[in-house]
Amino acid sequence: MPKNIAAIDIGTNSTRLLIASLSGSRINTLVREMIITRLGKNISSDNIILKESMAKTVNALSSYLKLCRQHKVEKIRVVGTSVLRRASNSSHFVEYVSEKTGLEVEVISGTEEARLAFKGVVKSLANTEKTFGQIRNGFTGGKKEKEKIIVLDIGGGSIEIVSGRSDCSISGIKSIELGSVTISEKYLKEDRPGTAEIALMSDIIKKILQNDLGKSEPYKNAFLIGVAGTVSSLGSIFLGMEKYERDKLNGLILSEKDIKGIFRMLSGLSSEERRKIKGLQPERADIIIGGTAILLAFLRYFKADKLMLSEHDILDGIIYSLCNF
């Protein structure tokens, strides 16, 4: 009889759920949900989580608990990431969640977040030979010995960068407290950002990467896999998706030219106009420009002309951790 387990990720921009069944050594996805809760709203100004954001997140968690009960989930792991590492009232939020839902939130380090994301991406790819073939052919010319991987996870409040190989061995981990929500709130003040505003933000991102990464060798000469909302949104926009289709996004390869074209288009629109773009969730209209600027800065830093999208991430890594895989 399969055992059902669940992972919940409380992030700066969204709260997400994955319910999976474990049968022997095989993991099957049953439910994957995401609700924009913006727990990190205005966090860059005073490091305090707003009461309205707490309430919205607890409502999302309560709905996830109902799904877990419906699927007879036996074990749940709930993790909090960047926003809870940063907020001065994160302990109050953890207590509030426990009081309202009975869930225990584990605030994990940036390093643990990165490790779980890498595990989720690479182990999931290993179980999808077609996608792994795309990696080899798209990035390495079919030379399997060069399967050196960088997983880039651009979240709302932080970025995790992990380099390693297809056997899940890790050679470098870095977590940077910079994300699509925090950079947008801090530097994009105009509804339709001007050239000077975009240039200033891009320059600041470049300097942050140079200071935090320097000339870190583990991050060089590898191919790039991108995860999380910014990357998925760019893929959806590129494909002109009317509705989210996970299988079409997973394994999609975007070139730097593709991403630059989308960035120019987004930068010329007002937030209201961005909300109407096919493939972009309206709730991401105010942070997609900042997130895309971060991605482009990484592509330049890594001297990469493309990246592959993965719809597997930290949630999958949490599931694997619960199974001790």
PDB file of C-alpha atoms in Angstrom:
ATOM      1  CA  MET A   1       0.000   0.000   0.000  1.00  0.00           C
ATOM      2  CA  PRO A   2       1.582   3.342  -1.065  1.00  0.00           C
ATOM      3  CA  LYS A   3       2.396   5.823   1.694  1.00  0.00           C
ATOM      4  CA  ASN A   4       1.419   9.454   1.072  1.00  0.00           C
ATOM      5  CA  ILE A   5       3.713  12.257   2.236  1.00  0.00           C
ATOM      6  CA  ALA A   6       3.676  16.024   1.784  1.00  0.00           C
ATOM      7  CA  ALA A   7       6.061  18.966   1.504  1.00  0.00           C
ATOM      8  CA  ILE A   8       5.144  22.619   2.062  1.00  0.00           C
ATOM      9  CA  ASP A   9       7.428  25.529   1.186  1.00  0.00           C
ATOM     10  CA  ILE A  10       6.618  28.926   2.724  1.00  0.00           C
ATOM     11  CA  GLY A  11       8.442  31.484   0.611  1.00  0.00           C
ATOM     12  CA  THR A  12       8.668  35.242   0.270  1.00  0.00           C
ATOM     13  CA  ASN A  13       6.178  35.368  -2.593  1.00  0.00           C
ATOM     14  CA  SER A  14       4.210  32.121  -2.454  1.00  0.00           C
ATOM     15  CA  THR A  15       3.262  29.119  -0.330  1.00  0.00           C
ATOM     16  CA  ARG A  16       3.414  25.796  -2.159  1.00  0.00           C
ATOM     17  CA  LEU A  17       2.378  22.201  -1.567  1.00  0.00           C
ATOM     18  CA  LEU A  18       3.462  18.857  -2.988  1.00  0.00           C
ATOM     19  CA  ILE A  19       1.719  15.617  -2.023  1.00  0.00           C
ATOM     20  CA  ALA A  20       3.401  12.461  -3.271  1.00  0.00           C
ATOM     21  CA  SER A  21       2.918   8.744  -2.855  1.00  0.00           C
ATOM     22  CA  LEU A  22       5.788   6.445  -1.984  1.00  0.00           C
ATOM     23  CA  SER A  23       5.583   2.889  -3.269  1.00  0.00           C
ATOM     24  CA  GLY A  24       8.829   1.027  -2.707  1.00  0.00           C
ATOM     25  CA  SER A  25      11.508   3.323  -4.138  1.00  0.00           C
ATOM     26  CA  ARG A  26       9.141   5.073  -6.544  1.00  0.00           C
ATOM     27  CA  ILE A  27       7.704   8.540  -5.880  1.00  0.00           C
ATOM     28  CA  ASN A  28       4.590   9.720  -7.720  1.00  0.00           C
ATOM     29  CA  THR A  29       3.156  13.223  -7.633  1.00  0.00           C
ATOM     30  CA  LEU A  30      -0.466  13.384  -6.495  1.00  0.00           C
ATOM     31  CA  VAL A  31      -1.018  17.105  -5.868  1.00  0.00           C
ATOM     32  CA  ARG A  32       1.056  20.199  -6.605  1.00  0.00           C
ATOM     33  CA  GLU A  33      -0.427  23.558  -5.600  1.00  0.00           C
ATOM     34  CA  MET A  34       0.776  27.146  -5.343  1.00  0.00           C
ATOM     35  CA  ILE A  35      -0.881  30.196  -3.763  1.00  0.00           C
ATOM     36  CA  ILE A  36       0.597  33.706  -3.968  1.00  0.00           C
ATOM     37  CA  THR A  37       0.679  34.780  -0.304  1.00  0.00           C
ATOM     38  CA  ARG A  38       3.401  37.488  -0.451  1.00  0.00           C
ATOM     39  CA  LEU A  39       4.571  36.844   3.106  1.00  0.00           C
ATOM     40  CA  GLY A  40       7.555  39.044   2.333  1.00  0.00           C
ATOM     41  CA  LYS A  41       5.511  42.088   1.323  1.00  0.00           C
ATOM     42  CA  ASN A  42       7.452  45.236   2.320  1.00  0.00           C
ATOM     43  CA  ILE A  43      10.055  43.068   4.090  1.00  0.00           C
ATOM     44  CA  SER A  44      12.873  45.045   2.461  1.00  0.00           C
ATOM     45  CA  SER A  45      11.793  48.229   4.255  1.00  0.00           C
ATOM     46  CA  ASP A  46      11.521  47.150   7.898  1.00  0.00           C
ATOM     47  CA  ASN A  47      12.129  43.359   8.186  1.00  0.00           C
ATOM     48  CA  ILE A  48       8.655  42.811   9.657  1.00  0.00           C
ATOM     49  CA  ILE A  49       6.052  40.384   8.310  1.00  0.00           C
ATOM     50  CA  LEU A  50       2.695  42.137   7.997  1.00  0.00           C
ATOM     51  CA  LYS A  51      -0.363  40.759   9.832  1.00  0.00           C
ATOM     52  CA  GLU A  52      -2.350  40.576   6.585  1.00  0.00           C
ATOM     53  CA  SER A  53       0.412  38.505   4.975  1.00  0.00           C
ATOM     54  CA  MET A  54       0.484  36.162   7.975  1.00  0.00           C
ATOM     55  CA  ALA A  55      -3.284  35.666   7.757  1.00  0.00           C
ATOM     56  CA  LYS A  56      -3.161  35.013   4.008  1.00  0.00           C
ATOM     57  CA  THR A  57      -0.403  32.432   4.476  1.00  0.00           C
ATOM     58  CA  VAL A  58      -2.255  30.666   7.294  1.00  0.00           C
ATOM     59  CA  ASN A  59      -5.372  30.497   5.095  1.00  0.00           C
ATOM     60  CA  ALA A  60      -3.283  28.831   2.390  1.00  0.00           C
ATOM     61  CA  LEU A  61      -1.826  26.372   4.905  1.00  0.00           C
ATOM     62  CA  SER A  62      -5.298  25.530   6.194  1.00  0.00           C
ATOM     63  CA  SER A  63      -6.468  24.715   2.666  1.00  0.00           C
ATOM     64  CA  TYR A  64      -3.373  22.549   2.154  1.00  0.00           C
ATOM     65  CA  LEU A  65      -4.109  20.668   5.367  1.00  0.00           C
ATOM     66  CA  LYS A  66      -7.550  19.786   4.019  1.00  0.00           C
ATOM     67  CA  LEU A  67      -5.928  18.375   0.882  1.00  0.00           C
ATOM     68  CA  CYS A  68      -3.486  16.401   3.018  1.00  0.00           C
ATOM     69  CA  ARG A  69      -6.360  14.894   5.005  1.00  0.00           C
ATOM     70  CA  GLN A  70      -8.230  14.035   1.814  1.00  0.00           C
ATOM     71  CA  HIS A  71      -5.153  12.166   0.550  1.00  0.00           C
ATOM     72  CA  LYS A  72      -4.496  10.519   3.925  1.00  0.00           C
ATOM     73  CA  VAL A  73      -1.015  12.017   4.202  1.00  0.00           C
ATOM     74  CA  GLU A  74       1.031  10.331   6.937  1.00  0.00           C
ATOM     75  CA  LYS A  75       3.921  12.774   7.190  1.00  0.00           C
ATOM     76  CA  ILE A  76       4.326  16.492   6.401  1.00  0.00           C
ATOM     77  CA  ARG A  77       7.470  18.610   6.387  1.00  0.00           C
ATOM     78  CA  VAL A  78       6.940  22.379   6.344  1.00  0.00           C
ATOM     79  CA  VAL A  79       9.899  24.662   5.648  1.00  0.00           C
ATOM     80  CA  GLY A  80      10.243  28.435   5.739  1.00  0.00           C
ATOM     81  CA  THR A  81      12.927  30.117   3.661  1.00  0.00           C
ATOM     82  CA  SER A  82      14.341  33.594   3.072  1.00  0.00           C
ATOM     83  CA  VAL A  83      11.536  35.740   4.490  1.00  0.00           C
ATOM     84  CA  LEU A  84      11.550  33.803   7.783  1.00  0.00           C
ATOM     85  CA  ARG A  85      15.331  33.927   8.016  1.00  0.00           C
ATOM     86  CA  ARG A  86      15.193  37.679   7.628  1.00  0.00           C
ATOM     87  CA  ALA A  87      12.094  38.848   9.498  1.00  0.00           C
ATOM     88  CA  SER A  88      12.481  40.069  13.078  1.00  0.00           C
ATOM     89  CA  ASN A  89       9.058  38.633  13.950  1.00  0.00           C
ATOM     90  CA  SER A  90       9.508  35.224  12.273  1.00  0.00           C
ATOM     91  CA  SER A  91       9.277  33.386  15.623  1.00  0.00           C
ATOM     92  CA  HIS A  92       5.872  35.030  16.186  1.00  0.00           C
ATOM     93  CA  PHE A  93       4.754  33.815  12.751  1.00  0.00           C
ATOM     94  CA  VAL A  94       5.929  30.249  13.482  1.00  0.00           C
ATOM     95  CA  GLU A  95       3.941  30.266  16.746  1.00  0.00           C
ATOM     96  CA  TYR A  96       0.898  31.732  14.972  1.00  0.00           C
ATOM     97  CA  VAL A  97       0.979  28.947  12.357  1.00  0.00           C
ATOM     98  CA  SER A  98       1.287  26.295  15.054  1.00  0.00           C
ATOM     99  CA  GLU A  99      -1.609  27.784  17.005  1.00  0.00           C
ATOM    100  CA  LYS A 100      -3.932  28.087  13.985  1.00  0.00           C
ATOM    101  CA  THR A 101      -3.058  24.901  12.082  1.00  0.00           C
ATOM    102  CA  GLY A 102      -0.971  22.624  14.297  1.00  0.00           C
ATOM    103  CA  LEU A 103       1.799  22.654  11.690  1.00  0.00           C
ATOM    104  CA  GLU A 104       5.397  23.059  12.831  1.00  0.00           C
ATOM    105  CA  VAL A 105       7.373  25.340  10.522  1.00  0.00           C
ATOM    106  CA  GLU A 106      11.083  24.604  10.181  1.00  0.00           C
ATOM    107  CA  VAL A 107      13.055  27.730   9.264  1.00  0.00           C
ATOM    108  CA  ILE A 108      15.930  26.378   7.173  1.00  0.00           C
ATOM    109  CA  SER A 109      19.269  27.971   6.307  1.00  0.00           C
ATOM    110  CA  GLY A 110      20.096  29.201   2.825  1.00  0.00           C
ATOM    111  CA  THR A 111      22.550  26.322   2.471  1.00  0.00           C
ATOM    112  CA  GLU A 112      19.894  23.730   3.365  1.00  0.00           C
ATOM    113  CA  GLU A 113      17.440  25.408   0.982  1.00  0.00           C
ATOM    114  CA  ALA A 114      20.012  25.182  -1.808  1.00  0.00           C
ATOM    115  CA  ARG A 115      20.832  21.545  -1.034  1.00  0.00           C
ATOM    116  CA  LEU A 116      17.166  20.516  -1.086  1.00  0.00           C
ATOM    117  CA  ALA A 117      16.527  22.387  -4.341  1.00  0.00           C
ATOM    118  CA  PHE A 118      19.496  20.702  -6.016  1.00  0.00           C
ATOM    119  CA  LYS A 119      18.397  17.266  -4.822  1.00  0.00           C
ATOM    120  CA  GLY A 120      14.862  17.886  -6.055  1.00  0.00           C
ATOM    121  CA  VAL A 121      16.013  18.964  -9.511  1.00  0.00           C
ATOM    122  CA  VAL A 122      18.726  16.373 -10.114  1.00  0.00           C
ATOM    123  CA  LYS A 123      16.958  13.316  -8.688  1.00  0.00           C
ATOM    124  CA  SER A 124      13.832  14.199 -10.640  1.00  0.00           C
ATOM    125  CA  LEU A 125      15.854  14.624 -13.841  1.00  0.00           C
ATOM    126  CA  ALA A 126      17.504  11.270 -13.269  1.00  0.00           C
ATOM    127  CA  ASN A 127      14.022   9.719 -13.369  1.00  0.00           C
ATOM    128  CA  THR A 128      13.168  11.494 -16.634  1.00  0.00           C
ATOM    129  CA  GLU A 129      15.559  10.202 -19.257  1.00  0.00           C
ATOM    130  CA  LYS A 130      14.095  12.326 -22.050  1.00  0.00           C
ATOM    131  CA  THR A 131      14.814  15.487 -20.098  1.00  0.00           C
ATOM    132  CA  PHE A 132      18.276  14.316 -19.129  1.00  0.00           C
ATOM    133  CA  GLY A 133      18.916  13.616 -22.800  1.00  0.00           C
ATOM    134  CA  GLN A 134      17.987  17.213 -23.526  1.00  0.00           C
ATOM    135  CA  ILE A 135      20.601  18.310 -21.026  1.00  0.00           C
ATOM    136  CA  ARG A 136      23.316  16.281 -22.707  1.00  0.00           C
ATOM    137  CA  ASN A 137      22.373  17.222 -26.245  1.00  0.00           C
ATOM    138  CA  GLY A 138      21.402  20.815 -25.580  1.00  0.00           C
ATOM    139  CA  PHE A 139      24.357  21.794 -23.427  1.00  0.00           C
ATOM    140  CA  THR A 140      27.182  19.298 -23.837  1.00  0.00           C
ATOM    141  CA  GLY A 141      26.972  18.038 -27.397  1.00  0.00           C
ATOM    142  CA  GLY A 142      26.185  14.556 -26.129  1.00  0.00           C
ATOM    143  CA  LYS A 143      29.341  14.222 -23.993  1.00  0.00           C
ATOM    144  CA  LYS A 144      28.113  12.617 -20.796  1.00  0.00           C
ATOM    145  CA  GLU A 145      31.351  13.173 -18.921  1.00  0.00           C
ATOM    146  CA  LYS A 146      30.605  16.913 -18.859  1.00  0.00           C
ATOM    147  CA  GLU A 147      27.392  16.621 -16.869  1.00  0.00           C
ATOM    148  CA  LYS A 148      28.374  19.391 -14.486  1.00  0.00           C
ATOM    149  CA  ILE A 149      25.222  21.155 -13.368  1.00  0.00           C
ATOM    150  CA  ILE A 150      24.358  24.515 -11.851  1.00  0.00           C
ATOM    151  CA  VAL A 151      20.902  24.820 -10.309  1.00  0.00           C
ATOM    152  CA  LEU A 152      19.793  28.432 -10.007  1.00  0.00           C
ATOM    153  CA  ASP A 153      16.770  29.017  -7.771  1.00  0.00           C
ATOM    154  CA  ILE A 154      15.544  32.630  -7.955  1.00  0.00           C
ATOM    155  CA  GLY A 155      13.029  33.069  -5.172  1.00  0.00           C
ATOM    156  CA  GLY A 156      11.156  36.093  -3.919  1.00  0.00           C
ATOM    157  CA  GLY A 157      13.687  36.890  -1.194  1.00  0.00           C
ATOM    158  CA  SER A 158      16.825  34.904  -1.937  1.00  0.00           C
ATOM    159  CA  ILE A 159      18.768  33.117  -4.645  1.00  0.00           C
ATOM    160  CA  GLU A 160      20.303  29.702  -4.172  1.00  0.00           C
ATOM    161  CA  ILE A 161      23.110  28.536  -6.455  1.00  0.00           C
ATOM    162  CA  VAL A 162      24.368  24.964  -6.330  1.00  0.00           C
ATOM    163  CA  SER A 163      26.921  23.294  -8.565  1.00  0.00           C
ATOM    164  CA  GLY A 164      27.359  19.553  -8.771  1.00  0.00           C
ATOM    165  CA  ARG A 165      26.855  16.550 -10.995  1.00  0.00           C
ATOM    166  CA  SER A 166      24.116  14.197 -12.106  1.00  0.00           C
ATOM    167  CA  ASP A 167      24.884  11.761  -9.269  1.00  0.00           C
ATOM    168  CA  CYS A 168      23.728  14.478  -6.807  1.00  0.00           C
ATOM    169  CA  SER A 169      27.272  15.178  -5.592  1.00  0.00           C
ATOM    170  CA  ILE A 170      27.694  18.888  -4.736  1.00  0.00           C
ATOM    171  CA  SER A 171      30.839  20.946  -5.326  1.00  0.00           C
ATOM    172  CA  GLY A 172      29.584  24.383  -4.317  1.00  0.00           C
ATOM    173  CA  ILE A 173      26.655  26.076  -2.566  1.00  0.00           C
ATOM    174  CA  LYS A 174      25.825  29.744  -2.264  1.00  0.00           C
ATOM    175  CA  SER A 175      22.763  31.554  -0.927  1.00  0.00           C
ATOM    176  CA  ILE A 176      22.337  35.280  -1.622  1.00  0.00           C
ATOM    177  CA  GLU A 177      19.731  37.417   0.142  1.00  0.00           C
ATOM    178  CA  LEU A 178      18.408  38.946  -3.047  1.00  0.00           C
ATOM    179  CA  GLY A 179      15.153  38.014  -4.789  1.00  0.00           C
ATOM    180  CA  SER A 180      12.484  39.109  -7.230  1.00  0.00           C
ATOM    181  CA  VAL A 181      10.276  40.640  -4.523  1.00  0.00           C
ATOM    182  CA  THR A 182      13.004  42.403  -2.552  1.00  0.00           C
ATOM    183  CA  ILE A 183      14.805  43.851  -5.602  1.00  0.00           C
ATOM    184  CA  SER A 184      11.525  45.036  -7.141  1.00  0.00           C
ATOM    185  CA  GLU A 185      10.240  46.688  -3.965  1.00  0.00           C
ATOM    186  CA  LYS A 186      13.533  48.422  -3.337  1.00  0.00           C
ATOM    187  CA  TYR A 187      14.505  49.692  -6.793  1.00  0.00           C
ATOM    188  CA  LEU A 188      11.468  49.708  -9.113  1.00  0.00           C
ATOM    189  CA  LYS A 189       9.392  52.667  -7.985  1.00  0.00           C
ATOM    190  CA  GLU A 190       7.728  53.587 -11.290  1.00  0.00           C
ATOM    191  CA  ASP A 191       4.760  51.658 -12.648  1.00  0.00           C
ATOM    192  CA  ARG A 192       6.455  51.641 -16.066  1.00  0.00           C
ATOM    193  CA  PRO A 193      10.177  51.551 -15.196  1.00  0.00           C
ATOM    194  CA  GLY A 194      12.349  54.027 -17.048  1.00  0.00           C
ATOM    195  CA  THR A 195      15.686  53.251 -18.706  1.00  0.00           C
ATOM    196  CA  ALA A 196      17.640  54.876 -15.864  1.00  0.00           C
ATOM    197  CA  GLU A 197      15.739  52.912 -13.202  1.00  0.00           C
ATOM    198  CA  ILE A 198      16.317  49.599 -15.019  1.00  0.00           C
ATOM    199  CA  ALA A 199      20.001  50.417 -15.541  1.00  0.00           C
ATOM    200  CA  LEU A 200      20.505  51.291 -11.851  1.00  0.00           C
ATOM    201  CA  MET A 201      18.796  48.098 -10.688  1.00  0.00           C
ATOM    202  CA  SER A 202      20.807  45.958 -13.117  1.00  0.00           C
ATOM    203  CA  ASP A 203      24.052  47.585 -11.988  1.00  0.00           C
ATOM    204  CA  ILE A 204      23.225  46.941  -8.316  1.00  0.00           C
ATOM    205  CA  ILE A 205      22.432  43.274  -9.072  1.00  0.00           C
ATOM    206  CA  LYS A 206      25.752  42.932 -10.937  1.00  0.00           C
ATOM    207  CA  LYS A 207      27.693  44.362  -7.990  1.00  0.00           C
ATOM    208  CA  ILE A 208      25.908  42.079  -5.509  1.00  0.00           C
ATOM    209  CA  LEU A 209      26.801  39.016  -7.615  1.00  0.00           C
ATOM    210  CA  GLN A 210      30.419  40.120  -7.927  1.00  0.00           C
ATOM    211  CA  ASN A 211      30.690  40.674  -4.166  1.00  0.00           C
ATOM    212  CA  ASP A 212      28.961  37.418  -3.189  1.00  0.00           C
ATOM    213  CA  LEU A 213      30.315  35.078  -5.856  1.00  0.00           C
ATOM    214  CA  GLY A 214      33.619  36.634  -6.870  1.00  0.00           C
ATOM    215  CA  LYS A 215      35.458  34.168  -9.092  1.00  0.00           C
ATOM    216  CA  SER A 216      34.031  31.028  -7.522  1.00  0.00           C
ATOM    217  CA  GLU A 217      35.327  28.200  -9.679  1.00  0.00           C
ATOM    218  CA  PRO A 218      32.610  25.639  -8.782  1.00  0.00           C
ATOM    219  CA  TYR A 219      30.171  27.814 -10.738  1.00  0.00           C
ATOM    220  CA  LYS A 220      32.158  27.970 -13.969  1.00  0.00           C
ATOM    221  CA  ASN A 221      32.075  25.731 -17.074  1.00  0.00           C
ATOM    222  CA  ALA A 222      28.748  24.077 -16.339  1.00  0.00           C
ATOM    223  CA  PHE A 223      25.299  24.193 -17.832  1.00  0.00           C
ATOM    224  CA  LEU A 224      22.503  26.021 -16.112  1.00  0.00           C
ATOM    225  CA  ILE A 225      19.127  24.787 -14.851  1.00  0.00           C
ATOM    226  CA  GLY A 226      16.672  27.399 -13.608  1.00  0.00           C
ATOM    227  CA  VAL A 227      13.815  26.820 -11.166  1.00  0.00           C
ATOM    228  CA  ALA A 228      11.085  28.817  -9.382  1.00  0.00           C
ATOM    229  CA  GLY A 229       8.511  31.411 -10.366  1.00  0.00           C
ATOM    230  CA  THR A 230      10.551  33.856 -12.443  1.00  0.00           C
ATOM    231  CA  VAL A 231      11.946  31.140 -14.690  1.00  0.00           C
ATOM    232  CA  SER A 232       8.600  29.338 -15.040  1.00  0.00           C
ATOM    233  CA  SER A 233       6.887  32.631 -15.871  1.00  0.00           C
ATOM    234  CA  LEU A 234       9.413  33.412 -18.607  1.00  0.00           C
ATOM    235  CA  GLY A 235       8.870  29.968 -20.092  1.00  0.00           C
ATOM    236  CA  SER A 236       5.091  30.414 -19.987  1.00  0.00           C
ATOM    237  CA  ILE A 237       5.363  33.836 -21.649  1.00  0.00           C
ATOM    238  CA  PHE A 238       7.730  32.433 -24.290  1.00  0.00           C
ATOM    239  CA  LEU A 239       5.211  29.678 -25.131  1.00  0.00           C
ATOM    240  CA  GLY A 240       2.223  32.034 -24.881  1.00  0.00           C
ATOM    241  CA  MET A 241       0.440  29.686 -22.484  1.00  0.00           C
ATOM    242  CA  GLU A 242      -3.244  30.305 -21.862  1.00  0.00           C
ATOM    243  CA  LYS A 243      -3.010  28.069 -18.789  1.00  0.00           C
ATOM    244  CA  TYR A 244      -0.127  26.542 -16.855  1.00  0.00           C
ATOM    245  CA  GLU A 245       1.102  23.287 -18.439  1.00  0.00           C
ATOM    246  CA  ARG A 246       3.864  21.864 -16.308  1.00  0.00           C
ATOM    247  CA  ASP A 247       4.985  19.153 -18.718  1.00  0.00           C
ATOM    248  CA  LYS A 248       5.556  21.665 -21.524  1.00  0.00           C
ATOM    249  CA  LEU A 249       7.709  23.855 -19.291  1.00  0.00           C
ATOM    250  CA  ASN A 250       9.779  21.071 -17.739  1.00  0.00           C
ATOM    251  CA  GLY A 251      12.903  20.651 -19.884  1.00  0.00           C
ATOM    252  CA  LEU A 252      12.239  23.756 -22.003  1.00  0.00           C
ATOM    253  CA  ILE A 253      15.441  25.506 -23.080  1.00  0.00           C
ATOM    254  CA  LEU A 254      15.455  29.318 -23.243  1.00  0.00           C
ATOM    255  CA  SER A 255      18.269  31.249 -24.880  1.00  0.00           C
ATOM    256  CA  GLU A 256      19.687  34.474 -23.498  1.00  0.00           C
ATOM    257  CA  LYS A 257      18.310  36.156 -26.625  1.00  0.00           C
ATOM    258  CA  ASP A 258      14.803  34.856 -25.831  1.00  0.00           C
ATOM    259  CA  ILE A 259      15.012  36.153 -22.257  1.00  0.00           C
ATOM    260  CA  LYS A 260      16.379  39.555 -23.304  1.00  0.00           C
ATOM    261  CA  GLY A 261      13.501  39.938 -25.769  1.00  0.00           C
ATOM    262  CA  ILE A 262      10.919  39.186 -23.077  1.00  0.00           C
ATOM    263  CA  PHE A 263      12.702  41.547 -20.655  1.00  0.00           C
ATOM    264  CA  ARG A 264      12.584  44.432 -23.150  1.00  0.00           C
ATOM    265  CA  MET A 265       8.899  43.783 -23.796  1.00  0.00           C
ATOM    266  CA  LEU A 266       8.039  43.645 -20.068  1.00  0.00           C
ATOM    267  CA  SER A 267      10.062  46.778 -19.271  1.00  0.00           C
ATOM    268  CA  GLY A 268       8.038  48.832 -21.746  1.00  0.00           C
ATOM    269  CA  LEU A 269       4.692  47.972 -20.169  1.00  0.00           C
ATOM    270  CA  SER A 270       2.740  49.267 -17.198  1.00  0.00           C
ATOM    271  CA  SER A 271       1.835  46.812 -14.421  1.00  0.00           C
ATOM    272  CA  GLU A 272      -1.754  46.710 -15.717  1.00  0.00           C
ATOM    273  CA  GLU A 273      -0.511  45.835 -19.211  1.00  0.00           C
ATOM    274  CA  ARG A 274       1.809  43.168 -17.798  1.00  0.00           C
ATOM    275  CA  ARG A 275      -1.133  41.540 -15.980  1.00  0.00           C
ATOM    276  CA  LYS A 276      -2.738  40.826 -19.361  1.00  0.00           C
ATOM    277  CA  ILE A 277       0.250  38.992 -20.859  1.00  0.00           C
ATOM    278  CA  LYS A 278      -0.381  35.367 -21.758  1.00  0.00           C
ATOM    279  CA  GLY A 279       1.615  33.080 -19.497  1.00  0.00           C
ATOM    280  CA  LEU A 280       2.150  35.571 -16.669  1.00  0.00           C
ATOM    281  CA  GLN A 281       0.198  35.236 -13.437  1.00  0.00           C
ATOM    282  CA  PRO A 282      -1.303  38.670 -12.693  1.00  0.00           C
ATOM    283  CA  GLU A 283       0.112  38.480  -9.134  1.00  0.00           C
ATOM    284  CA  ARG A 284       3.641  38.363 -10.575  1.00  0.00           C
ATOM    285  CA  ALA A 285       3.247  41.466 -12.743  1.00  0.00           C
ATOM    286  CA  ASP A 286       5.004  43.706 -10.209  1.00  0.00           C
ATOM    287  CA  ILE A 287       8.035  41.430  -9.642  1.00  0.00           C
ATOM    288  CA  ILE A 288       8.708  39.780 -13.023  1.00  0.00           C
ATOM    289  CA  ILE A 289      10.972  42.596 -14.272  1.00  0.00           C
ATOM    290  CA  GLY A 290      13.178  42.418 -11.168  1.00  0.00           C
ATOM    291  CA  GLY A 291      13.320  38.628 -11.324  1.00  0.00           C
ATOM    292  CA  THR A 292      14.243  38.664 -15.022  1.00  0.00           C
ATOM    293  CA  ALA A 293      16.970  41.257 -14.403  1.00  0.00           C
ATOM    294  CA  ILE A 294      18.474  38.910 -11.796  1.00  0.00           C
ATOM    295  CA  LEU A 295      18.382  35.975 -14.234  1.00  0.00           C
ATOM    296  CA  LEU A 296      20.061  37.972 -17.005  1.00  0.00           C
ATOM    297  CA  ALA A 297      22.784  39.087 -14.584  1.00  0.00           C
ATOM    298  CA  PHE A 298      23.476  35.429 -13.744  1.00  0.00           C
ATOM    299  CA  LEU A 299      23.632  34.439 -17.403  1.00  0.00           C
ATOM    300  CA  ARG A 300      26.240  37.156 -17.968  1.00  0.00           C
ATOM    301  CA  TYR A 301      28.163  36.136 -14.852  1.00  0.00           C
ATOM    302  CA  PHE A 302      28.249  32.465 -15.888  1.00  0.00           C
ATOM    303  CA  LYS A 303      28.910  33.404 -19.523  1.00  0.00           C
ATOM    304  CA  ALA A 304      25.923  31.198 -20.381  1.00  0.00           C
ATOM    305  CA  ASP A 305      23.848  31.703 -23.516  1.00  0.00           C
ATOM    306  CA  LYS A 306      20.928  29.494 -22.414  1.00  0.00           C
ATOM    307  CA  LEU A 307      19.349  27.660 -19.523  1.00  0.00           C
ATOM    308  CA  MET A 308      16.968  24.769 -19.081  1.00  0.00           C
ATOM    309  CA  LEU A 309      13.764  25.056 -17.034  1.00  0.00           C
ATOM    310  CA  SER A 310      12.949  22.521 -14.355  1.00  0.00           C
ATOM    311  CA  GLU A 311       9.538  22.362 -12.731  1.00  0.00           C
ATOM    312  CA  HIS A 312      11.061  20.221  -9.974  1.00  0.00           C
ATOM    313  CA  ASP A 313      12.587  22.089  -7.042  1.00  0.00           C
ATOM    314  CA  ILE A 314      12.860  22.302  -3.255  1.00  0.00           C
ATOM    315  CA  LEU A 315       9.447  20.645  -2.799  1.00  0.00           C
ATOM    316  CA  ASP A 316      10.724  17.517  -4.548  1.00  0.00           C
ATOM    317  CA  GLY A 317      13.904  17.729  -2.472  1.00  0.00           C
ATOM    318  CA  ILE A 318      11.851  17.787   0.734  1.00  0.00           C
ATOM    319  CA  ILE A 319       9.936  14.696  -0.421  1.00  0.00           C
ATOM    320  CA  TYR A 320      13.211  12.899  -1.135  1.00  0.00           C
ATOM    321  CA  SER A 321      14.521  13.938   2.293  1.00  0.00           C
ATOM    322  CA  LEU A 322      11.423  12.475   3.975  1.00  0.00           C
ATOM    323  CA  CYS A 323      12.091   9.211   2.140  1.00  0.00           C
ATOM    324  CA  ASN A 324      15.819   9.298   2.987  1.00  0.00           C
ATOM    325  CA  PHE A 325      16.631   9.068  -0.731  1.00  0.00           C
TER     326      PHE A 325
END
